[in-house]
Coordinates of N, CA and C in Angstrom, one line a residue:
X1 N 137.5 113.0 95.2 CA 137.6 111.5 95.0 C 136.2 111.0 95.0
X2 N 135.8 110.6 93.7 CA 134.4 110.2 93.7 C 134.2 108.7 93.9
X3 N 135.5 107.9 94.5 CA 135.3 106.7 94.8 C 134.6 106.5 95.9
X4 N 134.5 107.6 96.7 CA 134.2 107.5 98.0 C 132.3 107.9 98.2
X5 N 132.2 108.2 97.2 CA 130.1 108.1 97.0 C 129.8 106.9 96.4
X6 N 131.2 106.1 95.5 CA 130.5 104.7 94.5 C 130.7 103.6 95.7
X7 N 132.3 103.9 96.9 CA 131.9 103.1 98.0 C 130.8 103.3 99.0
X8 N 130.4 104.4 99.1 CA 128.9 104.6 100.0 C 127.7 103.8 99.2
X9 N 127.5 104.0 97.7 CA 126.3 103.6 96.9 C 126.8 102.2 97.1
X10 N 127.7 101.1 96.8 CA 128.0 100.0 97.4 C 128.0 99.6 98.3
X11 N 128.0 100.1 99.7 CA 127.8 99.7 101.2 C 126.1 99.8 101.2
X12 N 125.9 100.8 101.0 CA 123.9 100.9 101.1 C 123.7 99.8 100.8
X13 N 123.3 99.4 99.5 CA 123.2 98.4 98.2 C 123.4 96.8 98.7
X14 N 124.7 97.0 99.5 CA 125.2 95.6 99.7 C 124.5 95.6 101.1
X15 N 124.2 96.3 101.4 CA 123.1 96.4 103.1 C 122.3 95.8 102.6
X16 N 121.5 96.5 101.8 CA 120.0 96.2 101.4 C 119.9 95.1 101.2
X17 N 120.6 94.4 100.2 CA 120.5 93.0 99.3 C 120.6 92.0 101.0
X18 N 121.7 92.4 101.5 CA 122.0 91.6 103.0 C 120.5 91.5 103.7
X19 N 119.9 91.8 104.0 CA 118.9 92.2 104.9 C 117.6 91.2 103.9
X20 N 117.7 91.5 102.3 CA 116.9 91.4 102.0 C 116.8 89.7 101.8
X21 N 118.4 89.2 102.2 CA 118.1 87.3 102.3 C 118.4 87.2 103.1
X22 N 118.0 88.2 104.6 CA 117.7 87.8 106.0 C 118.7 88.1 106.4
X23 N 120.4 88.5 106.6 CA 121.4 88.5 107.1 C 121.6 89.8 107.7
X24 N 121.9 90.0 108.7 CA 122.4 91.7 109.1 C 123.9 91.9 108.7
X25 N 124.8 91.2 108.7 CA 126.6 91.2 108.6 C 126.9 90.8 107.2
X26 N 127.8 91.5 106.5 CA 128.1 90.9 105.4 C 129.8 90.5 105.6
X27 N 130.3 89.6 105.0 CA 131.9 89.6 105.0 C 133.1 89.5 103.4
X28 N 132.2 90.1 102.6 CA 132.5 90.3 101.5 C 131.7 90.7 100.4
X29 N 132.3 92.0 99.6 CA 131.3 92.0 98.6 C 132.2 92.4 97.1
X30 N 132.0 91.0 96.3 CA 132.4 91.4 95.2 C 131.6 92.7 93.7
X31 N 132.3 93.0 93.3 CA 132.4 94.1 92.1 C 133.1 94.0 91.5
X32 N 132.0 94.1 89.8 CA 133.1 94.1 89.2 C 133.1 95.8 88.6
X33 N 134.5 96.0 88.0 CA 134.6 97.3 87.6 C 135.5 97.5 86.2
X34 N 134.8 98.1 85.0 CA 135.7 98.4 83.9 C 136.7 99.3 83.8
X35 N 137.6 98.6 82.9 CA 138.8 99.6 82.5 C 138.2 101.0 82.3
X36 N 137.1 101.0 81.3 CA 136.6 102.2 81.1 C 135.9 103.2 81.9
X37 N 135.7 102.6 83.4 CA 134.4 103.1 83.8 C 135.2 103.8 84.8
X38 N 136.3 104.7 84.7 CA 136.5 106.2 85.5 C 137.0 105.7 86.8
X39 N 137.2 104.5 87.6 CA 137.5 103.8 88.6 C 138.5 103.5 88.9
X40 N 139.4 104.3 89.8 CA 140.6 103.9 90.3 C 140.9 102.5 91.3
X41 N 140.6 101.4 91.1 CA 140.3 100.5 91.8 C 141.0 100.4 93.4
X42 N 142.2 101.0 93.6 CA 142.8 101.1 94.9 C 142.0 102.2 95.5
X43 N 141.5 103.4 94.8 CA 141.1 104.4 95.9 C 139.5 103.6 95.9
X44 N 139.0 102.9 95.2 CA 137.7 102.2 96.0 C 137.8 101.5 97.2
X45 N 139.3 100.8 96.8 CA 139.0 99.9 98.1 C 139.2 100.8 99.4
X46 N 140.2 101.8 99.6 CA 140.5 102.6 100.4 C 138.9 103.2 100.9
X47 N 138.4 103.8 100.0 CA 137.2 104.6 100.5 C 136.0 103.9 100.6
X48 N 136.4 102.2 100.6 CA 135.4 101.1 100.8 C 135.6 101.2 102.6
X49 N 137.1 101.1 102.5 CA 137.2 101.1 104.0 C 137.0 101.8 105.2
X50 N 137.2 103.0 104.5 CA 136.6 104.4 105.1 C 135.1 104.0 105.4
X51 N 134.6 104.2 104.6 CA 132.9 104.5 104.4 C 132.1 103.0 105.0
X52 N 132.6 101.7 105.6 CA 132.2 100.9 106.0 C 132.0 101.0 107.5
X53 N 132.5 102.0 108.1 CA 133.1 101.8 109.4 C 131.1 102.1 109.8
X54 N 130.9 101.4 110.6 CA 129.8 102.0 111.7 C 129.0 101.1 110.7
X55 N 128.9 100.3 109.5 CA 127.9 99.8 108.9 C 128.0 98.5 109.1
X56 N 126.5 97.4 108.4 CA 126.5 96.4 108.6 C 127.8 95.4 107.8
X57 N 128.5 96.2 107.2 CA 129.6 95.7 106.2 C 130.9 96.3 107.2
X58 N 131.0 96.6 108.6 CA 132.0 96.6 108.9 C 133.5 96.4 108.9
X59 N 133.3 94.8 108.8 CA 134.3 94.1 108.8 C 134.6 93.3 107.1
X60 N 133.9 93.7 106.9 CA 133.5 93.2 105.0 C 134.9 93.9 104.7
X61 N 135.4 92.8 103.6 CA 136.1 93.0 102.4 C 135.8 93.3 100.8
X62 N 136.3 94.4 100.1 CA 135.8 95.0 98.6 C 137.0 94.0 97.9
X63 N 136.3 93.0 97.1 CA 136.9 92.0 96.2 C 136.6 92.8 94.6
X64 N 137.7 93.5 94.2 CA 137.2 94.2 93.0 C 137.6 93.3 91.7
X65 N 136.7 92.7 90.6 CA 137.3 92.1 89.7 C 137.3 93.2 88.4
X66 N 138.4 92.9 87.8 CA 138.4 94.1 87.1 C 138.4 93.4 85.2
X67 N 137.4 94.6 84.2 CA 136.9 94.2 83.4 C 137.6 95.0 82.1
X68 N 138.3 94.4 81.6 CA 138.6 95.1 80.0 C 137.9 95.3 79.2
X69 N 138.3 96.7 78.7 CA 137.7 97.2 77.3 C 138.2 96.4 77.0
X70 N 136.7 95.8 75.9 CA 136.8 95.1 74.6 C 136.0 95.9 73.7
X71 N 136.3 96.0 72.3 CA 135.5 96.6 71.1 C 135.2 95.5 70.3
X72 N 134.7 95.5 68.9 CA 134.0 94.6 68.1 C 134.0 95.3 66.8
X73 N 134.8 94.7 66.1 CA 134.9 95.1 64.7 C 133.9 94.5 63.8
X74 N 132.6 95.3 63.3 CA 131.9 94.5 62.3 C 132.2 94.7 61.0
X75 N 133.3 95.3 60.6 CA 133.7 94.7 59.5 C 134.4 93.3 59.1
X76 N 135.3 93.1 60.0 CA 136.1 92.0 59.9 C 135.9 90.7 60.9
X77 N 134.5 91.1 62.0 CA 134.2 90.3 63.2 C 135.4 90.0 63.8
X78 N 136.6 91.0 64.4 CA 136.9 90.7 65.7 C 136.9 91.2 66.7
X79 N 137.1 91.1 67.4 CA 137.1 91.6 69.5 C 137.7 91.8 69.3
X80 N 138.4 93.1 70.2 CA 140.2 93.2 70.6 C 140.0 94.4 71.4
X81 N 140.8 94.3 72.0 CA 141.0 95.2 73.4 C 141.3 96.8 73.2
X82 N 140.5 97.6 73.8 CA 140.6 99.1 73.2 C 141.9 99.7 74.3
X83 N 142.5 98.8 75.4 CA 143.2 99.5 76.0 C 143.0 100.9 76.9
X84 N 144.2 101.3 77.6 CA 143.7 102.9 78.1 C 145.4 103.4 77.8
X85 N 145.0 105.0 77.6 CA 144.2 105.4 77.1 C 143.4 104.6 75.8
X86 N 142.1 104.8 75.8 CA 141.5 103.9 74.6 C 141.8 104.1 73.3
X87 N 141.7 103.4 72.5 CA 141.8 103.1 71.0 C 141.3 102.2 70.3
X88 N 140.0 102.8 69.4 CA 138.9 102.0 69.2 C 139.2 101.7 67.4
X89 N 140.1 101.5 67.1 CA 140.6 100.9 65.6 C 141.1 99.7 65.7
X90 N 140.5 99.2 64.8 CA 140.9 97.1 64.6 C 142.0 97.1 64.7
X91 N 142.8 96.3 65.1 CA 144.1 96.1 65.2 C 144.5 95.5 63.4
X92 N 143.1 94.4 63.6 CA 143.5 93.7 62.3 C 142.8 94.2 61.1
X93 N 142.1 95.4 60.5 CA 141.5 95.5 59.4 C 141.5 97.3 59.3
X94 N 142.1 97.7 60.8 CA 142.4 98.8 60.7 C 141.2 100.1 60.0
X95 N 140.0 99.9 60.8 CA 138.9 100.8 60.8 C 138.5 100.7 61.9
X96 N 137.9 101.8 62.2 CA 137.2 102.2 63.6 C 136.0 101.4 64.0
X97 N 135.9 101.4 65.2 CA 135.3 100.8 65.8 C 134.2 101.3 67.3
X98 N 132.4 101.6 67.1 CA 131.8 102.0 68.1 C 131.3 100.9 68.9
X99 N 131.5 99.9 68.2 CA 131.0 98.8 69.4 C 131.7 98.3 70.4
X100 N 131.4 98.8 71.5 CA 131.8 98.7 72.9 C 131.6 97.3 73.3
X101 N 132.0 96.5 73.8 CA 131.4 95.4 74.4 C 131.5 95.1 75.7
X102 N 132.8 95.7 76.2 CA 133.1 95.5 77.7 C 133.8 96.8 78.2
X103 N 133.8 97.1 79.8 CA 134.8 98.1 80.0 C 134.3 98.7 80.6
X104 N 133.0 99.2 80.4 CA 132.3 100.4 81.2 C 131.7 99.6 82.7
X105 N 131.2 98.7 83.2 CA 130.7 97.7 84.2 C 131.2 98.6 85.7
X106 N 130.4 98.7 86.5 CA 130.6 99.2 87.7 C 129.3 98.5 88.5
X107 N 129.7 97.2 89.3 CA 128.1 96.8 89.5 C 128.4 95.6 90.4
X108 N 127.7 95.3 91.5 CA 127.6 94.0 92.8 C 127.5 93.0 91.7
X109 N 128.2 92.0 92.2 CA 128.1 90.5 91.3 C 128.0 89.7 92.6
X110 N 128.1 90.0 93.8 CA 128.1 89.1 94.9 C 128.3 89.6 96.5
X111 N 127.5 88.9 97.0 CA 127.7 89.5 98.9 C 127.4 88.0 99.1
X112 N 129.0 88.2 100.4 CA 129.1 87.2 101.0 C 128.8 87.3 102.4
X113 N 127.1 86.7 103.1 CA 127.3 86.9 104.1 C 128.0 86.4 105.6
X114 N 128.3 87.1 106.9 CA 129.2 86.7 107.9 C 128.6 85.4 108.3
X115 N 129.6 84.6 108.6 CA 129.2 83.4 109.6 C 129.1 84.0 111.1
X116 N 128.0 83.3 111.5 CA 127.8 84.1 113.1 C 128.9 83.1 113.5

């Protein structure tokens, strides 16, 4: 389960940032995470919970927002959702499509720190 090194790399992370606007406790930390980006969002939060215990995010809650694949058709300029499994062909012009625009995102968007 490799959720449980991206919730360690997110406890460090959210430590560090905490400390670094003066706070030792944090009581939330949001993330966002793409459709695409290999992320079972339930086993993060689980091995968020795990992997917090003894840290300054103890009592901290993983607020995960979650990010759809979107692609970009430059033939016909539109967006549209590649889905999972993915499927990178226009819905509407029906040619393939490499432009990724969203999906892949695994990354702090916010720490909330504790009220003493």
């Amino acid at each position: 389960m490799h959720e449980l090194s991206i919730a360690t790399a997110i406890i460090e992370r959210a430590g560090e940032l905490a400390r670094a606007d003066g706070t030792d406790t944090v009581s939330a930390v949001t993330v966002r995470v793409g459709e695409l980006a290999g992320v079972v969002p339930d086993a993060l939060d689980f091995a968020f919970e795990v992997a917090r215990d003894g840290t300054a995010l103890a009592s901290a809650r993983l607020v995960v927002e979650q990010v759809l694949a979107q692609a970009w058709c430059g033939t016909c300029a539109e967006e549209f959702a590649v889905g999972m499994p993915p499927f990178f062909w226009c819905p509407r012009c029906d040619r393939p499509s490499s432009d990724l625009r969203s999906g892949r995102e695994l990354e702090i968007t916010g720490i909330e720190p504790a009220i003493p």
